[in-house]
N, CA, C and O of each residue as an XYZ file, in Angstrom:
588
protein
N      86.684     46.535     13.572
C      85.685     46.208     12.571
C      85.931     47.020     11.304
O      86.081     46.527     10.187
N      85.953     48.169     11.566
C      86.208     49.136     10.224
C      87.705     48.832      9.494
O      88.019     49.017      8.318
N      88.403     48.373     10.456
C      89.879     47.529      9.591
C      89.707     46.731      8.883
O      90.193     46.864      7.760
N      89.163     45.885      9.108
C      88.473     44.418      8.576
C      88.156     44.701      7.164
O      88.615     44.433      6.053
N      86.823     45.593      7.867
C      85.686     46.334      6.364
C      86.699     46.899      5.126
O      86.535     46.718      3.919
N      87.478     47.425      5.600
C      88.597     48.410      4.705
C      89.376     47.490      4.056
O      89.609     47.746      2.875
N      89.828     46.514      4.500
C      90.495     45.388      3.788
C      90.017     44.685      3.240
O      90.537     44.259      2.209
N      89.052     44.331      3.587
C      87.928     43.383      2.700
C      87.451     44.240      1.534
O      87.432     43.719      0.419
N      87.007     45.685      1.709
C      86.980     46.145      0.299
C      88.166     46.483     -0.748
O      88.174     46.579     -1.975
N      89.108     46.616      0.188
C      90.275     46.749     -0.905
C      90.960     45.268     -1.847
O      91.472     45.024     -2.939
N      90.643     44.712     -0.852
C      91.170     43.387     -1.628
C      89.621     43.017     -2.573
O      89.875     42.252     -3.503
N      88.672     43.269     -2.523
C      87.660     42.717     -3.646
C      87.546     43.730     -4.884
O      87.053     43.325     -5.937
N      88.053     45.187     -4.742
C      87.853     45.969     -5.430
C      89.479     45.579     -6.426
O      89.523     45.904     -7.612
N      90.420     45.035     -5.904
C      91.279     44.451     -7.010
C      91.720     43.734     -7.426
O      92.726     43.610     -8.124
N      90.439     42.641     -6.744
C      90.491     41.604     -7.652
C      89.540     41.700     -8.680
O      89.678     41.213     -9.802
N      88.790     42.193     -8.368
C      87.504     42.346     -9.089
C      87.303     42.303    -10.764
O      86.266     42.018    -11.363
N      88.643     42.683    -11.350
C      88.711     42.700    -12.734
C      89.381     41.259    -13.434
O      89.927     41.192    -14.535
N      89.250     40.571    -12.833
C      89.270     39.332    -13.578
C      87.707     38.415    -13.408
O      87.005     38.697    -12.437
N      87.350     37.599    -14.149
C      86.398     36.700    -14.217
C      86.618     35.540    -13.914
O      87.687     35.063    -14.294
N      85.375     34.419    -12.871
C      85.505     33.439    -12.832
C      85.797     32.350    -13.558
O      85.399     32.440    -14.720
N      86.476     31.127    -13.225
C      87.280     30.003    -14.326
C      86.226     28.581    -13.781
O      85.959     27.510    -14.327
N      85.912     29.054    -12.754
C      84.745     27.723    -12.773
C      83.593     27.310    -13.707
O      83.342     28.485    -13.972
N      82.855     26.764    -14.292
C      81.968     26.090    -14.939
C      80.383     26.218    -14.222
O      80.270     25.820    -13.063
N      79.163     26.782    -14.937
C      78.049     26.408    -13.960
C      77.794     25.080    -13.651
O      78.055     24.268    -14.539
N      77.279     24.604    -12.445
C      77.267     23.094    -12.580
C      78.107     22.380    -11.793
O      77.857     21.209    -11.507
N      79.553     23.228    -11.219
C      80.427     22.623    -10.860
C      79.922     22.790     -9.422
O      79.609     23.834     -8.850
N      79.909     21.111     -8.814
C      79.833     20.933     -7.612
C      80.678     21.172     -6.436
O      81.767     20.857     -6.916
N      80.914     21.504     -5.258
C      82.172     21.678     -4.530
C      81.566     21.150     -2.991
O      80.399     21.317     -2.638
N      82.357     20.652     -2.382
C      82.167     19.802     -0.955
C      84.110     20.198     -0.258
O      85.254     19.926     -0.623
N      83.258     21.183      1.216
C      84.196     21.909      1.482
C      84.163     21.131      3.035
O      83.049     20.858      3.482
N      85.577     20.723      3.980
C      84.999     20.084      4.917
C      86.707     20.457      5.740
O      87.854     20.379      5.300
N      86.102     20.902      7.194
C      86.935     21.808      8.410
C      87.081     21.591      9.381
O      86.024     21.666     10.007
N      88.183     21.232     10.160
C      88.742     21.040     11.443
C      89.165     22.207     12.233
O      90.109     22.911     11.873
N      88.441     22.440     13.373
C      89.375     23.262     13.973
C      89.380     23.039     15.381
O      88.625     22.135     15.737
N      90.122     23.702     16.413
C      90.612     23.820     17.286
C      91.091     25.115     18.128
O      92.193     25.600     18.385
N      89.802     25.437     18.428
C      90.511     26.922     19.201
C      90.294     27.172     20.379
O      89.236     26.965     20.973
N      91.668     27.824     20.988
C      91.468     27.666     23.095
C      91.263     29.058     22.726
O      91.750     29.613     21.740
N      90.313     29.702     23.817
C      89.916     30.918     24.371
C      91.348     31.013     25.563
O      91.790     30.051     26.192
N      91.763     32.166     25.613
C      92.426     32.674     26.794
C      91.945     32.205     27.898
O      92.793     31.810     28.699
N      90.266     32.073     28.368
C      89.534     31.161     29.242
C      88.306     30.462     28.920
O      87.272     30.622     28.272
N      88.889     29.607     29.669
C      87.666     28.150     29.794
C      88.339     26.686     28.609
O      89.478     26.295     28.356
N      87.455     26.405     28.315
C      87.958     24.986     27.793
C      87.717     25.414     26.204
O      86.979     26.160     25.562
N      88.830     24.453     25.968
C      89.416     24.341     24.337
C      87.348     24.237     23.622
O      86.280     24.086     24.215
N      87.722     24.422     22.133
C      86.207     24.353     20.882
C      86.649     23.377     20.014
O      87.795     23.561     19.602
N      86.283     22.746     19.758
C      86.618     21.847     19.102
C      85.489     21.441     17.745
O      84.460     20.819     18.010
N      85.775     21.818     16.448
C      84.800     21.720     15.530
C      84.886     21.479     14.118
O      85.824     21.920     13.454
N      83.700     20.613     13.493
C      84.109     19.957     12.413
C      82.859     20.683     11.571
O      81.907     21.287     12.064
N      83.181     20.412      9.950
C      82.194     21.691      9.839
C      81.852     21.108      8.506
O      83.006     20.736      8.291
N      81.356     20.811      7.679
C      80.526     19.903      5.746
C      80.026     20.957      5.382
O      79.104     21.455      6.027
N      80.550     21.568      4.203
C      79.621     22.513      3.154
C      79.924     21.781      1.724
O      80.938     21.287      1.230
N      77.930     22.019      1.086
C      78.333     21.498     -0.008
C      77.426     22.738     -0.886
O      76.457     23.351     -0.439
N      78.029     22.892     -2.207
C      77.590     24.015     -2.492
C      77.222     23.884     -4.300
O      77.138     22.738     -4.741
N      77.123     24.456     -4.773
C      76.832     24.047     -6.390
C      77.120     25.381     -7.290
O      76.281     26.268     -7.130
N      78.330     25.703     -8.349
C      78.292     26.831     -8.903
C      76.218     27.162     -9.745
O      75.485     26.339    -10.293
N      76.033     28.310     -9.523
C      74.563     28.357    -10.421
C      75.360     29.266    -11.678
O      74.985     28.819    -12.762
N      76.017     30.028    -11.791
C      76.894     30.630    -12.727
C      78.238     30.267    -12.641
O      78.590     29.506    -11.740
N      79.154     30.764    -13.566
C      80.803     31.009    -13.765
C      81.090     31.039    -12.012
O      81.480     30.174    -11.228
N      80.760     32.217    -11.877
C      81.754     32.750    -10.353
C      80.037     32.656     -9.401
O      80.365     33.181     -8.337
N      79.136     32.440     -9.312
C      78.802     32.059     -8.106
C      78.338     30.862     -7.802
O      77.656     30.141     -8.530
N      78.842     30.569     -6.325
C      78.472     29.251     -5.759
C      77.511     29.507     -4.317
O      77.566     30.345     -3.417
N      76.742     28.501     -4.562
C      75.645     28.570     -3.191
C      75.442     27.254     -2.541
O      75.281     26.261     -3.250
N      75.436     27.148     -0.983
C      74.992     25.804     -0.710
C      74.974     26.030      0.825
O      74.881     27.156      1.313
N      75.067     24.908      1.545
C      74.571     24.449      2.829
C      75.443     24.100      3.157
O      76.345     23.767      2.389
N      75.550     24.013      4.912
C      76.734     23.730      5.683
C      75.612     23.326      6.983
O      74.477     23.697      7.282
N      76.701     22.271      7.607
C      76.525     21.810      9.067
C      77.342     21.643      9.375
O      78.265     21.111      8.757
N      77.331     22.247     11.067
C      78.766     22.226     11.534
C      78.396     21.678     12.828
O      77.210     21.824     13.126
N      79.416     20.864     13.969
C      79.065     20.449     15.323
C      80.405     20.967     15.733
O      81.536     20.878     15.254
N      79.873     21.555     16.816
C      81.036     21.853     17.848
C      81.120     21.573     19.573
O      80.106     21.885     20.196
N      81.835     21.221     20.057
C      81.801     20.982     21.434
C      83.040     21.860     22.636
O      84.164     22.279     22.361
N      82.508     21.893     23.602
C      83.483     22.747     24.391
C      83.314     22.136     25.660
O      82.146     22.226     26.037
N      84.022     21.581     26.409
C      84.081     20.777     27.632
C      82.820     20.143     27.500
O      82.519     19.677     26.401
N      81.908     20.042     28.619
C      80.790     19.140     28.651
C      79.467     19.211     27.582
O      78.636     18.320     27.408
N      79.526     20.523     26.928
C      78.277     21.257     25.877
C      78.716     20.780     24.415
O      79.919     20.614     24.215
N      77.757     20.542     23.335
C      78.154     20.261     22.527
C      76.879     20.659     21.348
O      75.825     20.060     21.564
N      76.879     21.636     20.096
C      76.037     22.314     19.322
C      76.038     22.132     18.049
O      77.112     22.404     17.514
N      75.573     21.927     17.667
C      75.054     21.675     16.056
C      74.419     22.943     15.519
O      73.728     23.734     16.162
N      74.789     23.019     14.128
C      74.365     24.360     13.450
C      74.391     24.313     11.864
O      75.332     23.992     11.138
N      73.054     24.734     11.502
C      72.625     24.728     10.172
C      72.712     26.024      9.338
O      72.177     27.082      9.671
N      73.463     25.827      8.189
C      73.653     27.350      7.719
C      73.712     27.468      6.015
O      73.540     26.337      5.560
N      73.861     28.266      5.152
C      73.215     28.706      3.844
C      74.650     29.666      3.610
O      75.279     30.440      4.332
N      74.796     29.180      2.221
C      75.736     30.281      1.948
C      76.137     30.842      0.790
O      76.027     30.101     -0.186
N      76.421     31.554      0.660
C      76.760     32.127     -0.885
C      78.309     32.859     -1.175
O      78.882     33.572     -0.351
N      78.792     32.541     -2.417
C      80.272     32.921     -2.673
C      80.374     33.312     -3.983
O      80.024     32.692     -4.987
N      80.897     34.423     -3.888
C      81.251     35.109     -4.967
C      82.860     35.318     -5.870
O      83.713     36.191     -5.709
N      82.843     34.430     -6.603
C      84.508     34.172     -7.268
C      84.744     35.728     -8.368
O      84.131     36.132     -9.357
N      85.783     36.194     -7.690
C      86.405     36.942     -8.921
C      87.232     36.317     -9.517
O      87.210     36.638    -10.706
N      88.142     35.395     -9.243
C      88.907     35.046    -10.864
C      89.182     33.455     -9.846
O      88.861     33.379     -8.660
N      89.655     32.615    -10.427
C      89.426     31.216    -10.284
C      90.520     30.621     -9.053
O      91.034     29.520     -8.855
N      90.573     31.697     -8.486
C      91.062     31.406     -6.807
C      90.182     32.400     -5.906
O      89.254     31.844     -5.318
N      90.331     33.869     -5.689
C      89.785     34.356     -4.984
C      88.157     34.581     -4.638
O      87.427     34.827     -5.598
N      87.654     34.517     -3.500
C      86.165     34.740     -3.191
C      85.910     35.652     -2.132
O      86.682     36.020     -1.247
N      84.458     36.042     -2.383
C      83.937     36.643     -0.877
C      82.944     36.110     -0.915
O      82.558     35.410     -1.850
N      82.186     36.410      0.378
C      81.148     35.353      0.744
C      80.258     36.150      1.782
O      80.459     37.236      2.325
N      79.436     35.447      1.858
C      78.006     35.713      3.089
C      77.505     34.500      3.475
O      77.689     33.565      2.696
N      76.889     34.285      4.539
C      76.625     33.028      4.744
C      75.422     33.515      6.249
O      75.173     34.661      6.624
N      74.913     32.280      6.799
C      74.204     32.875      8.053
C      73.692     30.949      8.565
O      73.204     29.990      7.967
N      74.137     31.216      9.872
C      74.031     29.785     10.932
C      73.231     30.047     11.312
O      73.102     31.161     11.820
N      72.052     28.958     11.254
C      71.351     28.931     12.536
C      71.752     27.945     13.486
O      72.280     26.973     12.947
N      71.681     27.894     14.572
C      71.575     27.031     15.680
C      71.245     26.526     16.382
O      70.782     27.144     17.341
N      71.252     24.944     16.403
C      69.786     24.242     17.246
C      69.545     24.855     18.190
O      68.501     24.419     18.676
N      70.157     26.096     19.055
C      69.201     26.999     20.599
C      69.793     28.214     20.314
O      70.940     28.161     19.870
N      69.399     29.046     20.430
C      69.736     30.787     20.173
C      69.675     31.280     19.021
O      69.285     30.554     18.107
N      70.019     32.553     18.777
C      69.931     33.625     17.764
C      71.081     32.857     16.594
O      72.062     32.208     16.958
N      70.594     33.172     14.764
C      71.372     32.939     14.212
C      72.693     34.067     14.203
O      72.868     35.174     14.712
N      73.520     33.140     13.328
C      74.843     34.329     13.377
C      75.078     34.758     11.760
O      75.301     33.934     10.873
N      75.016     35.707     11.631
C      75.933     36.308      9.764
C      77.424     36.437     10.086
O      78.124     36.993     10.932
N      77.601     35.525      8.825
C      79.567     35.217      8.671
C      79.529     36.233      7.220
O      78.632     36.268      6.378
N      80.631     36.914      7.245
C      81.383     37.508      5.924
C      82.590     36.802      5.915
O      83.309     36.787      6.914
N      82.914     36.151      4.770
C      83.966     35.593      4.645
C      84.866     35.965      3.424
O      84.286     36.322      2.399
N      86.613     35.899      3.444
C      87.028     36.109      2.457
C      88.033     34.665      1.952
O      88.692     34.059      2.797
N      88.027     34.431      1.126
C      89.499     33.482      0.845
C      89.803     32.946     -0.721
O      89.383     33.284     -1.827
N      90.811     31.872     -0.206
C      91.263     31.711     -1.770
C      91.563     30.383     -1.938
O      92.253     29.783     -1.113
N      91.100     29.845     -2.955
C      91.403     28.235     -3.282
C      92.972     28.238     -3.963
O      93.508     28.994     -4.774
N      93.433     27.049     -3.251
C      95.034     27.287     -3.843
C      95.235     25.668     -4.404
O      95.079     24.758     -3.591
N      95.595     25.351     -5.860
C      95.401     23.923     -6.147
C      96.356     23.096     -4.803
O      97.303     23.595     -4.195
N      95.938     22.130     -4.659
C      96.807     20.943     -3.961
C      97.576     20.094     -4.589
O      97.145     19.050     -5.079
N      98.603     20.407     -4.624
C      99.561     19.843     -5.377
C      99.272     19.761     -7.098
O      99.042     20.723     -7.831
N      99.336     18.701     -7.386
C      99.247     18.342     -8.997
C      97.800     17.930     -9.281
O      97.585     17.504    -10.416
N      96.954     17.981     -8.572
C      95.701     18.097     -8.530
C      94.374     18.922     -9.135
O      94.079     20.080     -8.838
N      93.923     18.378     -9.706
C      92.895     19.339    -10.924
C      91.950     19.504    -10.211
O      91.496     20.634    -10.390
N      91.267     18.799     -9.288
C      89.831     19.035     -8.631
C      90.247     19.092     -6.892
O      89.333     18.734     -6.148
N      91.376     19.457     -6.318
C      91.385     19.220     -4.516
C      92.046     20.483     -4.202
O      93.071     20.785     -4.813
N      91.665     21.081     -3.504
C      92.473     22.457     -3.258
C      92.485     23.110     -1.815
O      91.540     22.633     -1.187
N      93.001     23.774     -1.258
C      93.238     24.325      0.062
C      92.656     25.768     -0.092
O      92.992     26.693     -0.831
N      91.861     25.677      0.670
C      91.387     26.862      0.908
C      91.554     27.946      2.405
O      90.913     27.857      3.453
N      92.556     28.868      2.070
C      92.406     29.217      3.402
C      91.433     30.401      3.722
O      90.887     30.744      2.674
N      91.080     31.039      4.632
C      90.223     32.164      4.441
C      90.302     32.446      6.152
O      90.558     31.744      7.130
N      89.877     34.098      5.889
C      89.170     34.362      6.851
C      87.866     34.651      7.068
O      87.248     35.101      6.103
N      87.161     34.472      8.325
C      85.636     34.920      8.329
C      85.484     35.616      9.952
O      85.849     35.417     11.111
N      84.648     36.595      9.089
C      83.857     37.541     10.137
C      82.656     37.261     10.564
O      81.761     37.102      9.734
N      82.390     37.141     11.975
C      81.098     36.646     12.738
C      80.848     37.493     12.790
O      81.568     38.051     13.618
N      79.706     38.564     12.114
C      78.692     40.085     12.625
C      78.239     39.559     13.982
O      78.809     40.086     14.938
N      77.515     38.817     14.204
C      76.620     39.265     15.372
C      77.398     39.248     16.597
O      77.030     39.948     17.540
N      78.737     38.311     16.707
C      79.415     37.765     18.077
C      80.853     38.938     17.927
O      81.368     39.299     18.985
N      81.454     39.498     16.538
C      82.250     40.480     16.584
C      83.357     39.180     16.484
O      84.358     39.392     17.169
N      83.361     38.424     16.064
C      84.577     37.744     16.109
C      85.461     37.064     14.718
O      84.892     36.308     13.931
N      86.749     37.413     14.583
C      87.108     37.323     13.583
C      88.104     35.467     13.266
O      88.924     35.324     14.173
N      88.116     34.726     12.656
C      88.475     33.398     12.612
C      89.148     33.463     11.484
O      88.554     33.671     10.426
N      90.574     33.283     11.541
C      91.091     32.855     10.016
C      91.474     30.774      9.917
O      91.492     30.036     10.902
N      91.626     30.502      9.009
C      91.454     28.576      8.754
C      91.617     28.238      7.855
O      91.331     29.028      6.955
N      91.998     27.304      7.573
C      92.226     26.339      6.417
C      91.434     25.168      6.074
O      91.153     24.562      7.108
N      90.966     24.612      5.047
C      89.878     23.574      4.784
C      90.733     23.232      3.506
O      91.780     23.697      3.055
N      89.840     22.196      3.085
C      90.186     20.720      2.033
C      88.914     21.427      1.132
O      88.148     22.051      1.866
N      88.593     21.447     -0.114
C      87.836     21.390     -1.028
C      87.902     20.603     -2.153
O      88.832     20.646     -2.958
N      86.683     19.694     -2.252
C      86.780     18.781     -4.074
C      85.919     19.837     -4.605
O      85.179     20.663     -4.070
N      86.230     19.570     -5.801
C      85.227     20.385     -7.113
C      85.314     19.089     -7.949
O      86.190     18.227     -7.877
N      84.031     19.130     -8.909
C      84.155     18.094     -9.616
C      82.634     18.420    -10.161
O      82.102     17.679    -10.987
């Protein structure tokens, strides 16, 4: 955990001196596939919609639903999030799931929008995120429009 923490502040503390290139206003719809086997039990399988809205330059806020299933169980989860752009790729983030049965979870997330090809508004975002409450760390890749 304290590795994590240490990297996550070092990488925001230098990016930190550049300013966001986004626009207030600018909409973004972020949307995730994944696939992950545990060492045991059955494969996760999960698809995940965030849509979010810059309110300034560099911050964006919005909502996410995600469904996931694992052999016979299958969960839905509602969550809120916020992202903080230092210069017009890199972010950090906070966010927090709730879930249609149990305790919510707080995600810290870090990543970076990378254009997609020749593309002005579609970009790859890869990132990692930290689950506080479960201790678990997830790195991934997603599709993002801005527009």
């Amino acid at each position: 955990m304290k590795k994590v923490l240490n990297i996550f502040i070092i990488c925001a503390i230098a990016s930190s001196v550049a300013f966001g290139q986004f626009s207030k206003g600018t909409t973004a719809i972020d949307g995730e596939f994944a696939i992950l086997k545990p060492s045991e039990g059955d494969a996760l399988t999960m698809l995940s919609l965030q849509y979010g809205q810059f309110f300034t330059d560099n911050i964006l806020v919005g909502g996410q639903i995600s469904y996931a299933g694992q052999g016979d169980d299958s969960f839905t989860d509602f969550g809120f999030f916020g992202d903080y752009f230092f210069n017009d790729s890199m972010y950090v983030g906070v966010g927090v799931m709730i879930p249609d049965e149990g305790d919510s979870e707080t995600i810290l997330n870090f990543g970076m929008l990378s254009p997609f090809r020749e593309s002005t508004n579609v970009y790859l975002n890869p990132g990692i995120k930290y689950y506080m409450d479960s201790e678990v760390i997830a790195a991934g890749v997603s599709l993002v429009l801005l527009f």
